[in-house]
PDB file of N, CA and C in Angstrom:
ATOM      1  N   UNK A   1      26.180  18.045 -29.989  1.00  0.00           N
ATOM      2  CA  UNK A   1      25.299  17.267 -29.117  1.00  0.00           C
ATOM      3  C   UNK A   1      25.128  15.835 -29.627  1.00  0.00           C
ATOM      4  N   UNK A   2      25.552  15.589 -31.090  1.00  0.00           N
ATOM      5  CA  UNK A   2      25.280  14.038 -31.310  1.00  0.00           C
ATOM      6  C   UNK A   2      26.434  13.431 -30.657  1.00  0.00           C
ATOM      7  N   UNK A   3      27.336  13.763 -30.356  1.00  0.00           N
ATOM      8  CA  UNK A   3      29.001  12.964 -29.731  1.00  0.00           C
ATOM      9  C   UNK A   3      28.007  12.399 -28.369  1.00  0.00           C
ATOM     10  N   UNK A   4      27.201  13.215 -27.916  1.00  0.00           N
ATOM     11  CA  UNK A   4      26.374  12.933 -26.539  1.00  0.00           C
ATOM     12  C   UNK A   4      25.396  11.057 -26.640  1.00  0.00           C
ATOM     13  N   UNK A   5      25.306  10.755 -27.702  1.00  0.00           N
ATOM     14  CA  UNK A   5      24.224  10.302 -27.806  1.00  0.00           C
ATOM     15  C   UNK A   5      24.254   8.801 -26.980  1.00  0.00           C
ATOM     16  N   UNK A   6      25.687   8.081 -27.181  1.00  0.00           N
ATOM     17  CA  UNK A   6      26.448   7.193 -26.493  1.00  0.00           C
ATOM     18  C   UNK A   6      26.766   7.377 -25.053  1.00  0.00           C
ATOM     19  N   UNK A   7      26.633   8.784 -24.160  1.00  0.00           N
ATOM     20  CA  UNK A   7      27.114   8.488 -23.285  1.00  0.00           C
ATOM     21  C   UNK A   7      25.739   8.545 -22.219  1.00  0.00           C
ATOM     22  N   UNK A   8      24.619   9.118 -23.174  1.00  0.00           N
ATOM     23  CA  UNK A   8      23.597   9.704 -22.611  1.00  0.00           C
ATOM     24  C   UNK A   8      22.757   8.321 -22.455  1.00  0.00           C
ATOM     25  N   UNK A   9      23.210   7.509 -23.241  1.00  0.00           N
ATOM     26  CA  UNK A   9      21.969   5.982 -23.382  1.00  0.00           C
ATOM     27  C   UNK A   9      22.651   5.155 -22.509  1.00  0.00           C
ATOM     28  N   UNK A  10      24.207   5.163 -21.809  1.00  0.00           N
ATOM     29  CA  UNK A  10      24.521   4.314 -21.093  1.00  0.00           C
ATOM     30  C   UNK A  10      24.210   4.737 -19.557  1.00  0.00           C
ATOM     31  N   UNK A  11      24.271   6.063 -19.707  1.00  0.00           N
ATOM     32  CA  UNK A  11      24.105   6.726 -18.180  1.00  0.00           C
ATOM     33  C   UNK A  11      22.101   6.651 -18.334  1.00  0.00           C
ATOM     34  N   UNK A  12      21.752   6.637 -18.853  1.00  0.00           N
ATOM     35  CA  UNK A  12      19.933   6.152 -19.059  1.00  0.00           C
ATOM     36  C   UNK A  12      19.922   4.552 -17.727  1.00  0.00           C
ATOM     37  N   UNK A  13      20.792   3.520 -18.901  1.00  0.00           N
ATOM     38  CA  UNK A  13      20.601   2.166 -18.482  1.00  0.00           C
ATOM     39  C   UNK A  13      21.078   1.826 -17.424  1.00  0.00           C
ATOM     40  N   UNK A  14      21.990   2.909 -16.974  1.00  0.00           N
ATOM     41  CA  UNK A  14      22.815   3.219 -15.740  1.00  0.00           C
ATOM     42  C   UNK A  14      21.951   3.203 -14.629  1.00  0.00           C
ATOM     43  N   UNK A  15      21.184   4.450 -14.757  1.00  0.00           N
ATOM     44  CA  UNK A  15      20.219   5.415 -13.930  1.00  0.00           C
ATOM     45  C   UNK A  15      18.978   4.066 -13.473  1.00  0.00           C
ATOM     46  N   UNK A  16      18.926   3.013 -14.391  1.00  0.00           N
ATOM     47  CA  UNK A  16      17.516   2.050 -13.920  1.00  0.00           C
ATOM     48  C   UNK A  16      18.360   1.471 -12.573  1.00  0.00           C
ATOM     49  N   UNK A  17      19.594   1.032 -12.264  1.00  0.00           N
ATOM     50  CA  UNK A  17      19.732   0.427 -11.012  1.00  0.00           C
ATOM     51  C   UNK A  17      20.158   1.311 -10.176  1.00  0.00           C
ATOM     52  N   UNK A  18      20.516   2.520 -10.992  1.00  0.00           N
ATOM     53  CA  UNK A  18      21.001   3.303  -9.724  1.00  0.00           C
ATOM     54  C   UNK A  18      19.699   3.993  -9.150  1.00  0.00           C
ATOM     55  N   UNK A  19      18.313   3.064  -8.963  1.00  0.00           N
ATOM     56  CA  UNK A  19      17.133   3.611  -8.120  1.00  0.00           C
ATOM     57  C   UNK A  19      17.521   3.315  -6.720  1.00  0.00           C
ATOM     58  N   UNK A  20      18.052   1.801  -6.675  1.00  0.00           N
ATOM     59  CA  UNK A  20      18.584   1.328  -5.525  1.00  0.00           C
ATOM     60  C   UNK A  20      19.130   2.546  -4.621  1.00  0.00           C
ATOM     61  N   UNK A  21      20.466   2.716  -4.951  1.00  0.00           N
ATOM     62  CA  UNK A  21      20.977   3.388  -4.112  1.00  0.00           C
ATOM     63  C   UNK A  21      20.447   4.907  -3.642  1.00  0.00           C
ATOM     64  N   UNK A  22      20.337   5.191  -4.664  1.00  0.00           N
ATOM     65  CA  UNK A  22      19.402   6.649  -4.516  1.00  0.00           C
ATOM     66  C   UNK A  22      17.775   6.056  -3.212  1.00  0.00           C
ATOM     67  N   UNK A  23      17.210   5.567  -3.738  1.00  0.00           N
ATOM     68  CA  UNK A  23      16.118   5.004  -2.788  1.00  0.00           C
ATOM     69  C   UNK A  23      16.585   5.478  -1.360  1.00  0.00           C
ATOM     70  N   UNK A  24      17.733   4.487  -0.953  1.00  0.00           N
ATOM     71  CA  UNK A  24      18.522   3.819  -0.081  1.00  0.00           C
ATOM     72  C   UNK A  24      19.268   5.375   0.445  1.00  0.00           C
ATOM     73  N   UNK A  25      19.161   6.579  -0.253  1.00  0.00           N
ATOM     74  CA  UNK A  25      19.520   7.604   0.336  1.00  0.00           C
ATOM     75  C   UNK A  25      18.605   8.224   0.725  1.00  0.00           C
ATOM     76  N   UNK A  26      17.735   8.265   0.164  1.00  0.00           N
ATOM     77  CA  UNK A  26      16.589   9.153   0.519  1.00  0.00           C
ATOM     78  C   UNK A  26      15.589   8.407   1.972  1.00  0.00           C
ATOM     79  N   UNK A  27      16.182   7.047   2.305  1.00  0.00           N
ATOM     80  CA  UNK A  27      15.705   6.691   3.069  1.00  0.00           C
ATOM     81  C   UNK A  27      16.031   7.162   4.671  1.00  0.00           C
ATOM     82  N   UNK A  28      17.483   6.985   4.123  1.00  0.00           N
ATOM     83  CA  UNK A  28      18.470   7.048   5.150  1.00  0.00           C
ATOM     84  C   UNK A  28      18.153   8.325   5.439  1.00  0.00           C
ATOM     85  N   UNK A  29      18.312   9.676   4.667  1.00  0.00           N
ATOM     86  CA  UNK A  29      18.162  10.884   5.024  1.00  0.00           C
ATOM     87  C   UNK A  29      16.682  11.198   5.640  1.00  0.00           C
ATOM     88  N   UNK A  30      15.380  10.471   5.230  1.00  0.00           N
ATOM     89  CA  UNK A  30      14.182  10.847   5.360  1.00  0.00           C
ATOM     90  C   UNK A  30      13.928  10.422   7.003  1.00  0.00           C
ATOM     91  N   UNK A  31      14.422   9.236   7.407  1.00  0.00           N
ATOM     92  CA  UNK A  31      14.535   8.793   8.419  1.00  0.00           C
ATOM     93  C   UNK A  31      15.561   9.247   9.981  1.00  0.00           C
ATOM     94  N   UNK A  32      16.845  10.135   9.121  1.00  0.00           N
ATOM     95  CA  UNK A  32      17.589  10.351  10.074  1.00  0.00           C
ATOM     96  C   UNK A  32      17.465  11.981  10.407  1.00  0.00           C
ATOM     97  N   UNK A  33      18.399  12.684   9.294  1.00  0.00           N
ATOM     98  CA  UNK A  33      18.900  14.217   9.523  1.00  0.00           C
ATOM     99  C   UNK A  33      17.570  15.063   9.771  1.00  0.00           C
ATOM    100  N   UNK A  34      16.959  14.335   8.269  1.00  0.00           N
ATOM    101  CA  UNK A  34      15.630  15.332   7.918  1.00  0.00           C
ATOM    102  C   UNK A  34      14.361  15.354   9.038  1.00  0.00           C
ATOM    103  N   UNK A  35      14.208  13.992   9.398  1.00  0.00           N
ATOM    104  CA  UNK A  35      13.480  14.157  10.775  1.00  0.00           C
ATOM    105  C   UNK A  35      13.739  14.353  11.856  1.00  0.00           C
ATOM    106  N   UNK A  36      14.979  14.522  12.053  1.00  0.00           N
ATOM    107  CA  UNK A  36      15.606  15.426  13.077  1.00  0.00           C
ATOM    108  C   UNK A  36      15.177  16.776  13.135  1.00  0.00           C
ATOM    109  N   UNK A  37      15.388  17.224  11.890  1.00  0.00           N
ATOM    110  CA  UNK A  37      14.905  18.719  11.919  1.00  0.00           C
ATOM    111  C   UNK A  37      13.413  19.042  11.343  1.00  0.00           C
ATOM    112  N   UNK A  38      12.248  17.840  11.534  1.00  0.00           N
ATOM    113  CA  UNK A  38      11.290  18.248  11.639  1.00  0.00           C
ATOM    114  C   UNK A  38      10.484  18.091  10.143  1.00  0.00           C
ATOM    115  N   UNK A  39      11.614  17.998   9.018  1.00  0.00           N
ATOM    116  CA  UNK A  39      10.998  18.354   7.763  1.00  0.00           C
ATOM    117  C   UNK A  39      10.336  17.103   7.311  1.00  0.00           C
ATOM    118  N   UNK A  40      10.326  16.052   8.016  1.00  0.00           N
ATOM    119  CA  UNK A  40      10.205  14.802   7.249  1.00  0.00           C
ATOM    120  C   UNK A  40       9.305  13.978   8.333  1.00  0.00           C
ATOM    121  N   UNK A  41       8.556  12.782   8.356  1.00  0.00           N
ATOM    122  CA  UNK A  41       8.066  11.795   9.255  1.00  0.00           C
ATOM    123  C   UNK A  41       8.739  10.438   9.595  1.00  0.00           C
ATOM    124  N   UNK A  42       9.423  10.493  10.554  1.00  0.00           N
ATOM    125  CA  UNK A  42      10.046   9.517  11.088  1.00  0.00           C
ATOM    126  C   UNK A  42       9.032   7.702  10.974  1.00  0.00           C
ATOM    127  N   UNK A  43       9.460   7.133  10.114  1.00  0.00           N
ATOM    128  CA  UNK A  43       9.152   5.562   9.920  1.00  0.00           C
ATOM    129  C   UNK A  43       9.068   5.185  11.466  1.00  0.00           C
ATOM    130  N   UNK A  44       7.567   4.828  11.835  1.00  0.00           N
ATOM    131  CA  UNK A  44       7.427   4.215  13.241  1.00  0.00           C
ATOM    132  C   UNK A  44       8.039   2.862  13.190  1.00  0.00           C
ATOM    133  N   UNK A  45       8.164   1.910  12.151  1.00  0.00           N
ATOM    134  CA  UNK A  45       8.682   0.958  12.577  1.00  0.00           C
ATOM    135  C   UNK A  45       9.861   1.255  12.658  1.00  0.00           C
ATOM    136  N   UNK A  46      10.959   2.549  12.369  1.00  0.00           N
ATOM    137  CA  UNK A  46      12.059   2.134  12.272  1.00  0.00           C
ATOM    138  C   UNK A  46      12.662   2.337  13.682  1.00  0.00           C
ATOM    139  N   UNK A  47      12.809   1.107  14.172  1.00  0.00           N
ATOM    140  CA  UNK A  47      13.560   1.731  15.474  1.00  0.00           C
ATOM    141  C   UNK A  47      14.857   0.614  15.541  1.00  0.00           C
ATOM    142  N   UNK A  48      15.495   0.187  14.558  1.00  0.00           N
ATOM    143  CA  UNK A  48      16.769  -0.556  14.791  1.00  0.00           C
ATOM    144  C   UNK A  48      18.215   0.545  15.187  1.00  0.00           C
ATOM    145  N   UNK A  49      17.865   1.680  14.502  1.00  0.00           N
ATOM    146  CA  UNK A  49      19.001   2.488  14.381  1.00  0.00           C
ATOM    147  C   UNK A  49      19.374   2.952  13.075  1.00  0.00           C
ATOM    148  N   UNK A  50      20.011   3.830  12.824  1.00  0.00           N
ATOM    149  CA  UNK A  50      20.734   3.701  11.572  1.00  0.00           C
ATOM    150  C   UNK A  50      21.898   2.983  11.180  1.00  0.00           C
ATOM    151  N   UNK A  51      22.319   2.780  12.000  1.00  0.00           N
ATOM    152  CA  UNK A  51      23.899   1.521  11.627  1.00  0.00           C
ATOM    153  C   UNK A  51      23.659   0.558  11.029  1.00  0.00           C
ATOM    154  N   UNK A  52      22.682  -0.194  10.997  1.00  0.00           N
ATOM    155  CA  UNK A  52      22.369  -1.016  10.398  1.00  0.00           C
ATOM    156  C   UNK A  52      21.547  -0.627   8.745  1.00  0.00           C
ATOM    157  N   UNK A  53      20.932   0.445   8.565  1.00  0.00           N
ATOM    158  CA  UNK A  53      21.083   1.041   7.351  1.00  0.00           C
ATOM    159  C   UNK A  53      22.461   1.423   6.616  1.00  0.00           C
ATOM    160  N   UNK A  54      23.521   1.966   7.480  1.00  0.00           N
ATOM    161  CA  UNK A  54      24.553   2.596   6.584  1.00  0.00           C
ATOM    162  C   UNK A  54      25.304   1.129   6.326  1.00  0.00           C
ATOM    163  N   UNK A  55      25.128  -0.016   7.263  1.00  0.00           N
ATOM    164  CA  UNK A  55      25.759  -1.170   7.027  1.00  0.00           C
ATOM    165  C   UNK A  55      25.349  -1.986   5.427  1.00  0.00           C
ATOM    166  N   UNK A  56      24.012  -1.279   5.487  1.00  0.00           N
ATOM    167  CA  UNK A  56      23.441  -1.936   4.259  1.00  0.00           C
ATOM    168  C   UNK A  56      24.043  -1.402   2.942  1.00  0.00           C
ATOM    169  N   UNK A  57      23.727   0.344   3.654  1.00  0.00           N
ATOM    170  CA  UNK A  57      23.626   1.224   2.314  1.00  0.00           C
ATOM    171  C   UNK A  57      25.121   1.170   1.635  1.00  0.00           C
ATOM    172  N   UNK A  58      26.357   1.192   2.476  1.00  0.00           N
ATOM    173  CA  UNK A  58      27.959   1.672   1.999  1.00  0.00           C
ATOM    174  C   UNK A  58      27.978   0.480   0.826  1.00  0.00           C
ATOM    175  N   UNK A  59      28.025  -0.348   1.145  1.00  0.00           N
ATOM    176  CA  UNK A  59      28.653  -1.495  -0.308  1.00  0.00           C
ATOM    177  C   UNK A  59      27.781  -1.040  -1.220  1.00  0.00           C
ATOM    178  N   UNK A  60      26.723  -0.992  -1.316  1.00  0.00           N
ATOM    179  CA  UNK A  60      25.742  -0.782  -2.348  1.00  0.00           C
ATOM    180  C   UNK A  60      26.269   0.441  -3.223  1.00  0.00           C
ATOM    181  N   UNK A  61      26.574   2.125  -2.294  1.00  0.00           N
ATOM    182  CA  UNK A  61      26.546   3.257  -3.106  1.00  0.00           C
ATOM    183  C   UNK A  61      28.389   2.798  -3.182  1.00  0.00           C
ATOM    184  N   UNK A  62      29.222   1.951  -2.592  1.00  0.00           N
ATOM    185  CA  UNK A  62      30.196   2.125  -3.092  1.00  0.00           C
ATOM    186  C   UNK A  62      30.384   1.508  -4.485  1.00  0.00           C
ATOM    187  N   UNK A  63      29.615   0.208  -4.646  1.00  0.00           N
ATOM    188  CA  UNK A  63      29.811  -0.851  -5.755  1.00  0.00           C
ATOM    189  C   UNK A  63      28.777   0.217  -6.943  1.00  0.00           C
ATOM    190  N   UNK A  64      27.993   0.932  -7.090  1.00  0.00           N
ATOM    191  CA  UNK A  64      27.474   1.483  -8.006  1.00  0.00           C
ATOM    192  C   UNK A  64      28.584   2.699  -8.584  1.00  0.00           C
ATOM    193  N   UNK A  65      28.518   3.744  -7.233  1.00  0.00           N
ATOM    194  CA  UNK A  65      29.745   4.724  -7.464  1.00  0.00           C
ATOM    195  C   UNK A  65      30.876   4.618  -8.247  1.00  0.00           C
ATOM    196  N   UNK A  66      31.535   2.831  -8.409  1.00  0.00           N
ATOM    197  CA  UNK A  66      32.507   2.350  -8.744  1.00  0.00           C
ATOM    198  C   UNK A  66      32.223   2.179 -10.412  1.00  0.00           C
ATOM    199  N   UNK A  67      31.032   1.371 -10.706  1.00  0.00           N
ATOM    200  CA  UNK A  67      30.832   0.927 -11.665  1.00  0.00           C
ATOM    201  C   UNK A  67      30.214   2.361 -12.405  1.00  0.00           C
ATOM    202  N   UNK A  68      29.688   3.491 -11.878  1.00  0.00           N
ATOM    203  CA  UNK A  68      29.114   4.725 -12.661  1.00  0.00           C
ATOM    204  C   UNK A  68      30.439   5.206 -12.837  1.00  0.00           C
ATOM    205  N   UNK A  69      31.356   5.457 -12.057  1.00  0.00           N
ATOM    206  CA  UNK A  69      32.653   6.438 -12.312  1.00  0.00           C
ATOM    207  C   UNK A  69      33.581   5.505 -13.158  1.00  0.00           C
ATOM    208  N   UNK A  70      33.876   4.121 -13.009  1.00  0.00           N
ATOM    209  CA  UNK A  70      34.510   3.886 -14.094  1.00  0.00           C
ATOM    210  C   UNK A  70      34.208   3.801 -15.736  1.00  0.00           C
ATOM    211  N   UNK A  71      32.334   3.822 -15.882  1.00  0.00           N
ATOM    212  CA  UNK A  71      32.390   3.753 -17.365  1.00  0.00           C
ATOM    213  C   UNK A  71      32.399   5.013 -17.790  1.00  0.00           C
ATOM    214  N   UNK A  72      31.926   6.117 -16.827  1.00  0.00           N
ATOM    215  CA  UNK A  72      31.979   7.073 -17.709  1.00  0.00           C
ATOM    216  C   UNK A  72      33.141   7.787 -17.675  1.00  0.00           C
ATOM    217  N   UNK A  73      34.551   7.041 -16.743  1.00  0.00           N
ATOM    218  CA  UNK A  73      35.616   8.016 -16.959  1.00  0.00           C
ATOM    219  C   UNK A  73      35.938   7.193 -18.402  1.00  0.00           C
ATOM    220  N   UNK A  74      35.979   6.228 -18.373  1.00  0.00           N
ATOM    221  CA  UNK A  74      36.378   5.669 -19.549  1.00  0.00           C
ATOM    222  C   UNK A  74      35.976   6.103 -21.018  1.00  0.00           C
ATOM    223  N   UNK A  75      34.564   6.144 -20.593  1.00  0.00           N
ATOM    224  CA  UNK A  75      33.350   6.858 -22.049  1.00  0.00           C
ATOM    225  C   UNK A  75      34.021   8.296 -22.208  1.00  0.00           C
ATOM    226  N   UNK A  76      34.418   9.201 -21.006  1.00  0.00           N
ATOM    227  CA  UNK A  76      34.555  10.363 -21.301  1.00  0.00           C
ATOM    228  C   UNK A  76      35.820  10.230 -22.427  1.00  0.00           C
ATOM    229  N   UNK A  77      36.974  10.319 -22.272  1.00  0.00           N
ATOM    230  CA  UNK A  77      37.810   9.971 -22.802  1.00  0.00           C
ATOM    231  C   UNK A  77      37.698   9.894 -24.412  1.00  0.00           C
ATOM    232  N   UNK A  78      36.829   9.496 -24.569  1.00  0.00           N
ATOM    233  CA  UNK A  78      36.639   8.860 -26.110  1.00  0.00           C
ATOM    234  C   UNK A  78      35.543   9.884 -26.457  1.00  0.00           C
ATOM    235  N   UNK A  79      34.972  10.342 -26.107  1.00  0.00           N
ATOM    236  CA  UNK A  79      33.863  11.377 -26.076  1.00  0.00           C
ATOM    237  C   UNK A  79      34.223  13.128 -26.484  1.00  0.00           C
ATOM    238  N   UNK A  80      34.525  13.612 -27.711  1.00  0.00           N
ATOM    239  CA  UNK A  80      34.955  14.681 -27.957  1.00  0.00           C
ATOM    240  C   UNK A  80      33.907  15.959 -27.399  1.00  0.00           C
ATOM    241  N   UNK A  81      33.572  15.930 -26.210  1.00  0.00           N
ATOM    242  CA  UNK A  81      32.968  17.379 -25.867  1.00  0.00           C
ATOM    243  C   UNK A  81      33.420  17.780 -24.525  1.00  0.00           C
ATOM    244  N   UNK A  82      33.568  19.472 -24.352  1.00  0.00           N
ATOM    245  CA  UNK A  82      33.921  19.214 -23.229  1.00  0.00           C
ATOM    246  C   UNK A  82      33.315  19.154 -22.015  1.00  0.00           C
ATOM    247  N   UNK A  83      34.159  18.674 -21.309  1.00  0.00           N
ATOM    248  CA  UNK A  83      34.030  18.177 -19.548  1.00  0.00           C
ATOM    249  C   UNK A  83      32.891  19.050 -18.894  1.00  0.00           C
ATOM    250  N   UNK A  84      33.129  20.599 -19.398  1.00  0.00           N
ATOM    251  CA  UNK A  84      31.777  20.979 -18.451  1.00  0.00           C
ATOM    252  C   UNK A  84      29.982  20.862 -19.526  1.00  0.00           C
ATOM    253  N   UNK A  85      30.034  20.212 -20.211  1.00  0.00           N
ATOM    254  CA  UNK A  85      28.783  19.707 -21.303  1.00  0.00           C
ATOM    255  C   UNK A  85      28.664  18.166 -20.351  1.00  0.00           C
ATOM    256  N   UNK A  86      29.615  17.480 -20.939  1.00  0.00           N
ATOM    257  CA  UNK A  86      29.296  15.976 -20.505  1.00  0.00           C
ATOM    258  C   UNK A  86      28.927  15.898 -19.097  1.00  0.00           C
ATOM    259  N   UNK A  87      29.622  16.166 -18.160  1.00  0.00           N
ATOM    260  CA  UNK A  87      29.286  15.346 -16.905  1.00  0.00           C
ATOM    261  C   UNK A  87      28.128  15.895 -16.553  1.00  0.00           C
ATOM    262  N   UNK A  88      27.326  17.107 -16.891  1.00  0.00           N
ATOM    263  CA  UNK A  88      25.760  17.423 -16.028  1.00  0.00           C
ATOM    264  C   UNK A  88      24.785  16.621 -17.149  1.00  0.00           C
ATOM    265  N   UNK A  89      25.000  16.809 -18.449  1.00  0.00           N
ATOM    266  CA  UNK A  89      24.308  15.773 -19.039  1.00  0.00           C
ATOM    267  C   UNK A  89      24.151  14.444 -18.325  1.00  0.00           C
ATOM    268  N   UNK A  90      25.353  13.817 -18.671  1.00  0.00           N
ATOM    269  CA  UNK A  90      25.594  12.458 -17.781  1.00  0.00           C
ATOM    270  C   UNK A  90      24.843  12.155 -16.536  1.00  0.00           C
ATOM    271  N   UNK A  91      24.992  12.865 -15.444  1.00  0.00           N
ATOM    272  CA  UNK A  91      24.771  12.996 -14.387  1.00  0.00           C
ATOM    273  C   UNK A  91      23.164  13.328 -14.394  1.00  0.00           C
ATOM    274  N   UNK A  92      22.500  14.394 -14.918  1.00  0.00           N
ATOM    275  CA  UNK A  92      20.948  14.155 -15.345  1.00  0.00           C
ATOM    276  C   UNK A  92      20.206  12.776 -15.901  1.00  0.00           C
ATOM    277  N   UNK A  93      21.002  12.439 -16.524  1.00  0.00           N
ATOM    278  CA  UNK A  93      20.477  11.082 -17.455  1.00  0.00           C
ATOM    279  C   UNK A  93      20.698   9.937 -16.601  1.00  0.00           C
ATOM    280  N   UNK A  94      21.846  10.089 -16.032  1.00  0.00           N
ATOM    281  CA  UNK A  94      21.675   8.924 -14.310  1.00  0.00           C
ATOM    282  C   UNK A  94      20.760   9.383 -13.430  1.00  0.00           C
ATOM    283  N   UNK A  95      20.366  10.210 -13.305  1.00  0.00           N
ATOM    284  CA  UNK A  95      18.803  10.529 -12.297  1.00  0.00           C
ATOM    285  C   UNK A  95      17.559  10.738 -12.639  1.00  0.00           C
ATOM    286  N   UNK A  96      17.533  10.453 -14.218  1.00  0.00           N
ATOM    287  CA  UNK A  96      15.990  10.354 -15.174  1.00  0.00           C
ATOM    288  C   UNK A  96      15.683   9.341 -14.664  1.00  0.00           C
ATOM    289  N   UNK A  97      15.728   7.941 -14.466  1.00  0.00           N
ATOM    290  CA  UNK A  97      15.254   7.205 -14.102  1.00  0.00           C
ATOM    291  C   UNK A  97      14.496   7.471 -12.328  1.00  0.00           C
ATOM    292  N   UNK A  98      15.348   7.661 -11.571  1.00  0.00           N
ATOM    293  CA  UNK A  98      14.311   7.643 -10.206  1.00  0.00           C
ATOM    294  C   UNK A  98      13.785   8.562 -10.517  1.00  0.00           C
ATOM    295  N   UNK A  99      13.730   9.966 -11.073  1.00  0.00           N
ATOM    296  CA  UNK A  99      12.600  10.881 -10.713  1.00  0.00           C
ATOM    297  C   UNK A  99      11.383  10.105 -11.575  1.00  0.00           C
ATOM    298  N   UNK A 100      11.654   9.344 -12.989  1.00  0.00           N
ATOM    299  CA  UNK A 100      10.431   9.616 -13.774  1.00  0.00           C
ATOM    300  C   UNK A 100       9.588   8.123 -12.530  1.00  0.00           C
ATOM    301  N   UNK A 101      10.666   7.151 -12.197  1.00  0.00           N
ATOM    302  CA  UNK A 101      10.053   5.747 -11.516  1.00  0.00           C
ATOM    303  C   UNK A 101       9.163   6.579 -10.534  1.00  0.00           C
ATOM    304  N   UNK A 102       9.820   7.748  -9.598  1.00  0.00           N
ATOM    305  CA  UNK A 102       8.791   8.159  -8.337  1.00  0.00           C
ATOM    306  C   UNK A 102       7.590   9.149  -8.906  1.00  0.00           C
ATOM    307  N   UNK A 103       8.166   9.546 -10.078  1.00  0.00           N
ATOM    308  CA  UNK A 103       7.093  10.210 -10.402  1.00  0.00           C
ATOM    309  C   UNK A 103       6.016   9.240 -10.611  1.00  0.00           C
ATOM    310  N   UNK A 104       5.615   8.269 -11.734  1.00  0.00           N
ATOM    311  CA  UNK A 104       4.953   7.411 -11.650  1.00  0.00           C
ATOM    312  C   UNK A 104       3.727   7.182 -10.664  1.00  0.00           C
ATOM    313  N   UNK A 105       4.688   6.375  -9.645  1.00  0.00           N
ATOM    314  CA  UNK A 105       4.114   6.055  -8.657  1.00  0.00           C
ATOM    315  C   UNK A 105       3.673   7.047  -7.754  1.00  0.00           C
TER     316      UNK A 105
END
């Protein structure tokens, strides 16, 4: 678990901007599918559509997606543990940040 310690502090510093996009999903979903089926409260102001959300949202989760999957394919690599240890670590430690930010608030 110490080989972890490097990949776990970049996917940490990772996880602070990846609130954005995550946000930016939960919006999209809270607003579209989910209040479709009742589980969620439809935003009264939102009445532009969603196209103009996914117009927003695609560059955003693509340019993060890009920059999360290339350091850590790269980090993995150099990282002696295996593949099924690292990536749920990884992948937890990129989503510590929005839960603890919404927790917070």
């Amino acid at each position: 678990m110490r080989k972890l310690w490097v990949p776990v502090a970049m996917n940490l510093l990772l996880g602070i901007p990846a609130i954005v996009p995550l946000f930016l999903a939960w919006y999209i979903l809270a607003n579209g599918p989910l209040a479709a089926l009742g589980w969620t409260m439809r935003d009264p102001n939102e009445n532009d559509g969603m196209l103009l959300w996914l117009v927003i949202a695609a560059p955003v989760f693509c340019l993060f997606g890009l920059v999360w999957g290339l350091a850590n394919f790269w980090l993995r690599r150099r990282t002696q543990v295996p593949p099924s240890r690292y990536w749920p670590v990884c992948a937890g430690a990129s989503l510590a940040p929005f839960f603890v930010g919404f927790g917070l608030f």
